Short mmCIF file of C-alpha atoms in Angstrom, two decimals:
data_model
loop_
_atom_site.label_atom_id
_atom_site.label_comp_id
_atom_site.label_asym_id
_atom_site.label_seq_id
_atom_site.Cartn_x
_atom_site.Cartn_y
_atom_site.Cartn_z
CA MET A 2 -44.13 55.86 45.49
CA ALA A 3 -42.97 58.71 43.31
CA ASN A 4 -39.90 60.83 43.89
CA ASN A 5 -42.11 63.90 44.46
CA GLU A 6 -44.84 62.10 46.35
CA LYS A 7 -43.75 63.14 49.86
CA PRO A 8 -43.49 66.87 49.15
CA VAL A 9 -46.84 66.81 47.34
CA SER A 10 -48.46 64.96 50.26
CA SER A 11 -47.01 67.46 52.69
CA GLU A 12 -48.24 70.39 50.63
CA LEU A 13 -51.69 68.85 50.33
CA GLU A 14 -51.84 68.36 54.07
CA GLN A 15 -50.85 71.97 54.65
CA ILE A 16 -53.52 73.24 52.26
CA LEU A 17 -56.32 71.11 53.70
CA SER A 18 -55.41 71.84 57.31
CA ASN A 19 -54.72 75.55 56.92
CA SER A 20 -57.52 77.32 58.77
CA GLU A 21 -56.50 80.65 57.26
CA ILE A 22 -57.68 79.48 53.84
CA PRO A 23 -61.48 79.64 53.36
CA CYS A 24 -63.13 76.20 53.47
CA PHE A 25 -64.43 76.32 49.90
CA GLN A 26 -60.98 77.23 48.56
CA ARG A 27 -59.09 74.34 50.19
CA PRO A 28 -60.55 71.54 47.99
CA ARG A 29 -60.05 73.69 44.90
CA ARG A 30 -56.38 74.33 45.66
CA ALA A 31 -55.79 70.70 46.63
CA THR A 32 -57.47 69.49 43.44
CA TRP A 33 -55.40 71.83 41.30
CA LEU A 34 -52.21 70.62 42.98
CA GLU A 35 -53.16 66.98 42.38
CA LEU A 36 -54.04 67.66 38.75
CA LYS A 37 -50.67 69.30 38.11
CA THR A 38 -48.85 66.38 39.72
CA VAL A 39 -50.79 63.73 37.83
CA PHE A 40 -50.46 65.57 34.53
CA SER A 41 -46.69 65.92 34.94
CA LEU A 42 -46.48 62.11 35.18
CA ALA A 43 -49.28 61.05 32.83
CA ALA A 44 -48.48 63.35 29.91
CA PRO A 45 -44.93 62.00 29.27
CA ALA A 46 -46.18 58.41 29.72
CA ALA A 47 -48.89 59.01 27.12
CA VAL A 48 -46.30 60.50 24.77
CA VAL A 49 -44.10 57.41 25.15
CA TYR A 50 -46.89 55.01 24.17
CA LEU A 51 -48.04 57.31 21.37
CA LEU A 52 -44.57 57.59 19.83
CA ASN A 53 -44.00 53.84 20.14
CA ASN A 54 -47.22 53.26 18.21
CA VAL A 55 -46.23 55.83 15.61
CA VAL A 56 -43.02 53.87 14.97
CA SER A 57 -45.07 50.83 13.90
CA MET A 58 -47.62 53.00 12.12
CA SER A 59 -44.95 54.75 10.08
CA THR A 60 -43.64 51.37 8.92
CA LEU A 61 -47.10 50.45 7.64
CA ILE A 62 -47.42 53.80 5.87
CA LEU A 63 -44.10 53.33 4.11
CA CYS A 64 -45.01 49.76 3.19
CA GLY A 65 -48.12 51.18 1.55
CA HIS A 66 -45.89 52.91 -0.96
CA LEU A 67 -44.63 49.50 -2.08
CA GLY A 68 -48.10 48.41 -3.22
CA ASN A 69 -51.50 47.20 -2.05
CA LEU A 70 -50.29 43.66 -1.46
CA GLN A 71 -47.35 44.83 0.65
CA LEU A 72 -49.55 47.11 2.76
CA ALA A 73 -52.12 44.36 3.30
CA SER A 74 -49.38 41.89 4.20
CA ALA A 75 -47.67 44.26 6.62
CA SER A 76 -51.04 45.05 8.20
CA LEU A 77 -51.92 41.38 8.60
CA SER A 78 -48.52 40.56 10.07
CA ASN A 79 -48.24 43.62 12.29
CA ASN A 80 -51.82 43.69 13.55
CA GLY A 81 -52.77 40.05 13.14
CA ILE A 82 -49.63 38.33 14.43
CA GLN A 83 -47.50 40.89 16.24
CA LEU A 84 -50.36 42.03 18.49
CA PHE A 85 -50.44 38.57 20.07
CA ALA A 86 -46.87 38.92 21.33
CA PHE A 87 -47.31 42.61 22.14
CA GLY A 88 -50.37 42.03 24.32
CA LEU A 89 -48.89 39.04 26.09
CA LEU A 90 -45.52 40.61 26.87
CA LEU A 91 -46.90 44.03 27.78
CA GLY A 92 -49.35 42.39 30.16
CA MET A 93 -46.64 40.26 31.74
CA GLY A 94 -44.33 43.25 32.01
CA SER A 95 -47.02 45.22 33.85
CA ALA A 96 -46.43 43.05 36.92
CA VAL A 97 -43.10 44.84 37.37
CA GLU A 98 -44.88 48.15 37.89
CA THR A 99 -46.84 46.77 40.86
CA LEU A 100 -43.85 45.09 42.49
CA CYS A 101 -41.49 48.00 41.87
CA GLY A 102 -44.04 50.47 43.19
CA GLN A 103 -44.44 48.46 46.39
CA ALA A 104 -40.68 48.07 46.82
CA TYR A 105 -40.07 51.78 46.20
CA GLY A 106 -42.76 52.74 48.69
CA ALA A 107 -41.22 50.42 51.29
CA GLN A 108 -37.80 51.98 50.55
CA LYS A 109 -36.40 48.62 49.44
CA TYR A 110 -34.76 50.32 46.51
CA GLU A 111 -32.37 47.49 45.64
CA MET A 112 -35.34 45.20 44.91
CA LEU A 113 -36.39 47.30 41.92
CA GLY A 114 -33.31 46.19 40.01
CA ILE A 115 -33.92 42.57 41.03
CA TYR A 116 -37.53 42.71 39.86
CA LEU A 117 -36.37 44.23 36.59
CA GLN A 118 -33.95 41.36 36.01
CA ARG A 119 -36.50 38.69 36.98
CA SER A 120 -39.11 40.14 34.67
CA THR A 121 -36.68 40.36 31.77
CA ILE A 122 -35.68 36.71 32.25
CA VAL A 123 -39.32 35.55 32.38
CA LEU A 124 -40.32 37.61 29.35
CA MET A 125 -37.28 36.53 27.34
CA ALA A 126 -38.10 32.88 28.08
CA THR A 127 -41.71 33.50 27.03
CA SER A 128 -40.49 35.07 23.80
CA ILE A 129 -38.78 31.88 22.66
CA PRO A 130 -41.97 29.87 21.98
CA LEU A 131 -43.58 33.00 20.53
CA THR A 132 -40.99 32.95 17.75
CA LEU A 133 -42.57 29.73 16.50
CA ILE A 134 -45.78 31.63 15.70
CA TYR A 135 -43.78 34.09 13.61
CA ALA A 136 -41.69 31.38 11.96
CA LEU A 137 -44.78 29.35 11.09
CA SER A 138 -46.90 32.38 10.23
CA LYS A 139 -47.52 31.34 6.62
CA PRO A 140 -49.04 27.91 7.33
CA ILE A 141 -50.92 29.36 10.32
CA LEU A 142 -52.46 32.13 8.23
CA VAL A 143 -53.32 29.73 5.42
CA LEU A 144 -54.89 27.38 7.95
CA LEU A 145 -57.03 30.28 9.20
CA GLY A 146 -58.28 30.79 5.66
CA GLU A 147 -56.15 33.72 4.55
CA SER A 148 -55.12 34.11 0.93
CA LYS A 149 -51.92 32.22 0.11
CA GLU A 150 -50.50 35.26 -1.66
CA ILE A 151 -51.12 37.56 1.30
CA ALA A 152 -50.03 34.88 3.79
CA SER A 153 -46.72 34.38 1.97
CA SER A 154 -46.03 38.11 1.86
CA ALA A 155 -47.11 38.58 5.50
CA ALA A 156 -44.75 35.80 6.55
CA ILE A 157 -41.81 37.71 5.04
CA PHE A 158 -42.69 40.72 7.18
CA ALA A 159 -43.16 38.46 10.22
CA TYR A 160 -39.67 37.00 9.83
CA GLY A 161 -38.18 40.48 10.08
CA ILE A 162 -39.97 41.38 13.30
CA ILE A 163 -38.88 38.27 15.20
CA PRO A 164 -36.10 40.31 16.94
CA GLN A 165 -38.83 42.76 17.95
CA ILE A 166 -40.33 40.11 20.24
CA PHE A 167 -37.19 40.07 22.38
CA ALA A 168 -37.02 43.87 22.28
CA TYR A 169 -40.52 43.90 23.79
CA ALA A 170 -39.33 41.48 26.47
CA ALA A 171 -36.57 43.89 27.48
CA ASN A 172 -38.38 47.17 26.90
CA PHE A 173 -41.57 46.69 28.91
CA PRO A 174 -39.82 45.81 32.22
CA ILE A 175 -37.46 48.76 31.77
CA GLN A 176 -40.36 51.14 31.16
CA LYS A 177 -42.22 49.91 34.24
CA PHE A 178 -39.02 50.07 36.30
CA LEU A 179 -38.61 53.74 35.38
CA GLN A 180 -42.29 54.59 35.77
CA ALA A 181 -42.32 53.20 39.32
CA GLN A 182 -39.76 55.89 40.14
CA SER A 183 -41.65 58.58 38.20
CA ILE A 184 -38.81 58.72 35.68
CA ILE A 185 -40.88 59.13 32.54
CA LEU A 186 -39.68 62.20 30.67
CA PRO A 187 -36.35 60.61 29.58
CA SER A 188 -38.28 57.75 27.96
CA ALA A 189 -40.36 60.30 26.05
CA TYR A 190 -37.21 62.01 24.75
CA ILE A 191 -35.73 58.66 23.77
CA SER A 192 -38.93 57.61 21.98
CA GLY A 193 -38.98 60.89 20.05
CA GLY A 194 -35.36 60.47 18.98
CA VAL A 195 -35.89 56.84 17.99
CA LEU A 196 -38.91 57.82 15.88
CA PHE A 197 -36.77 60.27 13.91
CA VAL A 198 -34.02 57.66 13.43
CA HIS A 199 -36.61 55.03 12.47
CA LEU A 200 -38.14 57.22 9.78
CA LEU A 201 -34.72 57.93 8.33
CA MET A 202 -33.63 54.28 8.34
CA SER A 203 -36.97 53.12 6.91
CA TRP A 204 -36.77 55.67 4.10
CA ILE A 205 -33.24 54.51 3.25
CA ALA A 206 -34.22 50.81 3.41
CA ILE A 207 -37.30 51.19 1.20
CA TYR A 208 -36.42 53.97 -1.23
CA ILE A 209 -32.62 53.76 -1.48
CA LEU A 210 -31.75 50.12 -0.82
CA HIS A 211 -35.08 48.72 -2.12
CA VAL A 212 -35.10 45.86 0.39
CA GLY A 213 -38.91 45.66 0.51
CA LEU A 214 -41.00 44.19 3.29
CA LEU A 215 -38.20 42.26 4.96
CA GLY A 216 -36.02 45.35 5.16
CA ALA A 217 -38.86 47.46 6.55
CA SER A 218 -39.62 44.91 9.25
CA LEU A 219 -35.94 44.53 10.18
CA VAL A 220 -35.66 48.29 10.57
CA LEU A 221 -38.72 48.19 12.83
CA SER A 222 -37.04 45.56 15.02
CA LEU A 223 -33.80 47.55 15.08
CA SER A 224 -35.62 50.71 16.17
CA TRP A 225 -37.17 48.90 19.13
CA TRP A 226 -33.76 47.60 20.16
CA ILE A 227 -32.33 51.13 19.95
CA THR A 228 -35.06 52.20 22.37
CA VAL A 229 -34.16 49.39 24.76
CA LEU A 230 -30.43 50.12 24.69
CA ALA A 231 -30.92 53.87 25.09
CA GLN A 232 -33.13 53.42 28.15
CA PHE A 233 -30.75 50.91 29.71
CA VAL A 234 -27.78 53.24 29.14
CA TYR A 235 -29.80 55.95 30.88
CA ILE A 236 -30.34 53.65 33.87
CA LEU A 237 -26.61 52.96 34.07
CA LYS A 238 -25.55 56.59 33.73
CA THR A 239 -28.15 58.56 35.67
CA LYS A 240 -27.83 59.26 39.38
CA ARG A 241 -31.60 58.89 39.76
CA CYS A 242 -31.30 55.09 39.47
CA LYS A 243 -28.17 54.70 41.59
CA ALA A 244 -30.15 53.35 44.54
CA THR A 245 -32.45 51.12 42.50
CA TRP A 246 -29.96 49.59 40.07
CA GLY A 247 -27.06 47.85 41.75
CA GLY A 248 -25.90 45.84 38.76
CA PHE A 249 -26.61 42.29 37.65
CA ASN A 250 -27.22 39.78 40.43
CA LEU A 251 -27.76 36.37 38.84
CA SER A 252 -28.40 34.50 42.10
CA GLN A 253 -31.32 36.73 43.05
CA ALA A 254 -32.48 37.31 39.50
CA PHE A 255 -33.05 33.58 38.91
CA SER A 256 -34.72 32.97 42.27
CA GLY A 257 -38.50 33.13 42.64
CA LEU A 258 -39.08 32.99 38.90
CA TRP A 259 -42.08 30.64 39.21
CA ASP A 260 -43.92 33.01 41.54
CA PHE A 261 -43.03 35.90 39.26
CA LEU A 262 -44.34 33.96 36.25
CA LYS A 263 -47.68 33.32 37.96
CA LEU A 264 -48.07 36.98 38.85
CA SER A 265 -47.08 38.06 35.34
CA SER A 266 -49.49 35.60 33.72
CA GLY A 267 -52.42 36.94 35.72
CA SER A 268 -51.52 40.47 34.70
CA ALA A 269 -51.19 39.42 31.06
CA VAL A 270 -54.65 37.86 30.82
CA MET A 271 -56.42 41.13 31.62
CA LEU A 272 -54.56 43.11 28.97
CA CYS A 273 -54.51 40.41 26.31
CA LEU A 274 -58.30 40.15 26.20
CA GLU A 275 -58.48 43.85 25.31
CA ILE A 276 -55.78 43.79 22.62
CA TRP A 277 -56.75 40.51 20.99
CA TYR A 278 -60.20 41.82 20.07
CA PHE A 279 -58.62 43.95 17.37
CA GLN A 280 -56.32 41.12 16.33
CA ILE A 281 -59.33 38.87 15.73
CA LEU A 282 -60.95 41.66 13.70
CA VAL A 283 -57.90 41.86 11.45
CA LEU A 284 -57.72 38.09 10.95
CA VAL A 285 -61.44 37.88 10.15
CA SER A 286 -61.16 40.82 7.74
CA GLY A 287 -58.59 38.86 5.76
CA LEU A 288 -61.27 36.27 5.00
CA LEU A 289 -63.50 38.76 3.18
CA LYS A 290 -63.60 39.32 -0.56
CA ASN A 291 -60.95 41.73 -1.83
CA ALA A 292 -58.89 41.01 1.26
CA GLU A 293 -56.10 43.35 0.12
CA ILE A 294 -58.42 46.35 0.05
CA VAL A 295 -60.03 45.45 3.38
CA LEU A 296 -56.69 45.03 5.14
CA ASP A 297 -55.38 48.21 3.52
CA SER A 298 -58.41 50.05 4.89
CA LEU A 299 -57.80 48.71 8.39
CA SER A 300 -54.19 49.87 8.19
CA VAL A 301 -55.26 53.40 7.28
CA TRP A 302 -57.89 53.33 10.00
#
């Protein structure tokens, strides 16, 4: 339940039950009120996801200035390997939104912080075996038929985004925790600021320090961690989360993890099937002739 949900409901009820307003005008006014409310929540959320995608996109663009091989490798690693972890962890983190929304609606505000901690623990534990895919990315890609040259270069990029996996595990629960309370605009501001910092750090890493693919991928991981820390600091400092975040509670955070894992896994399956379609496309494209050009084209697209 959103912070402004009660006043909006009350206003809607007044509009629809007001006999002084002509019948044909009541639905129009109620619809306009609903549209304004939904847009005020949906627009910042869309901006957050857009800016987060631009952070990864900008890294690929800058890697393209290093050469065709580097762009193809970054594309294969970012879209062929990283999407697996992204889809899985985002799907699992979506379970927090449901639970936090129910708890907030039932006015069990303290449970939102508990759900946030449980989700972070589950996602962090899931991230550990995912690191093996990144660490073994070269033999995996070669086994799938990718060029050894591209696979070797893609593995370098993959090593640098291993910390990004754990940033995902912390970021997605935090985002859902805030969204359940209709606190979305601060995340949009944070994402915009992080994008600016990311572009600056990436430019320094690639053009000044000349650290190549590994440096670009490490900067990408660092930018995601800056996002996580900034959002968590906001939770600690803002009065809007005073009722929902009561601090760390290890006894409750580590209880019910199996049930939480089952719920998260079910949520992950639905989202993963959508995201992995594109991942399969990228992996198959790497098997074509002139794989560098094909992967470069997918990156631009």
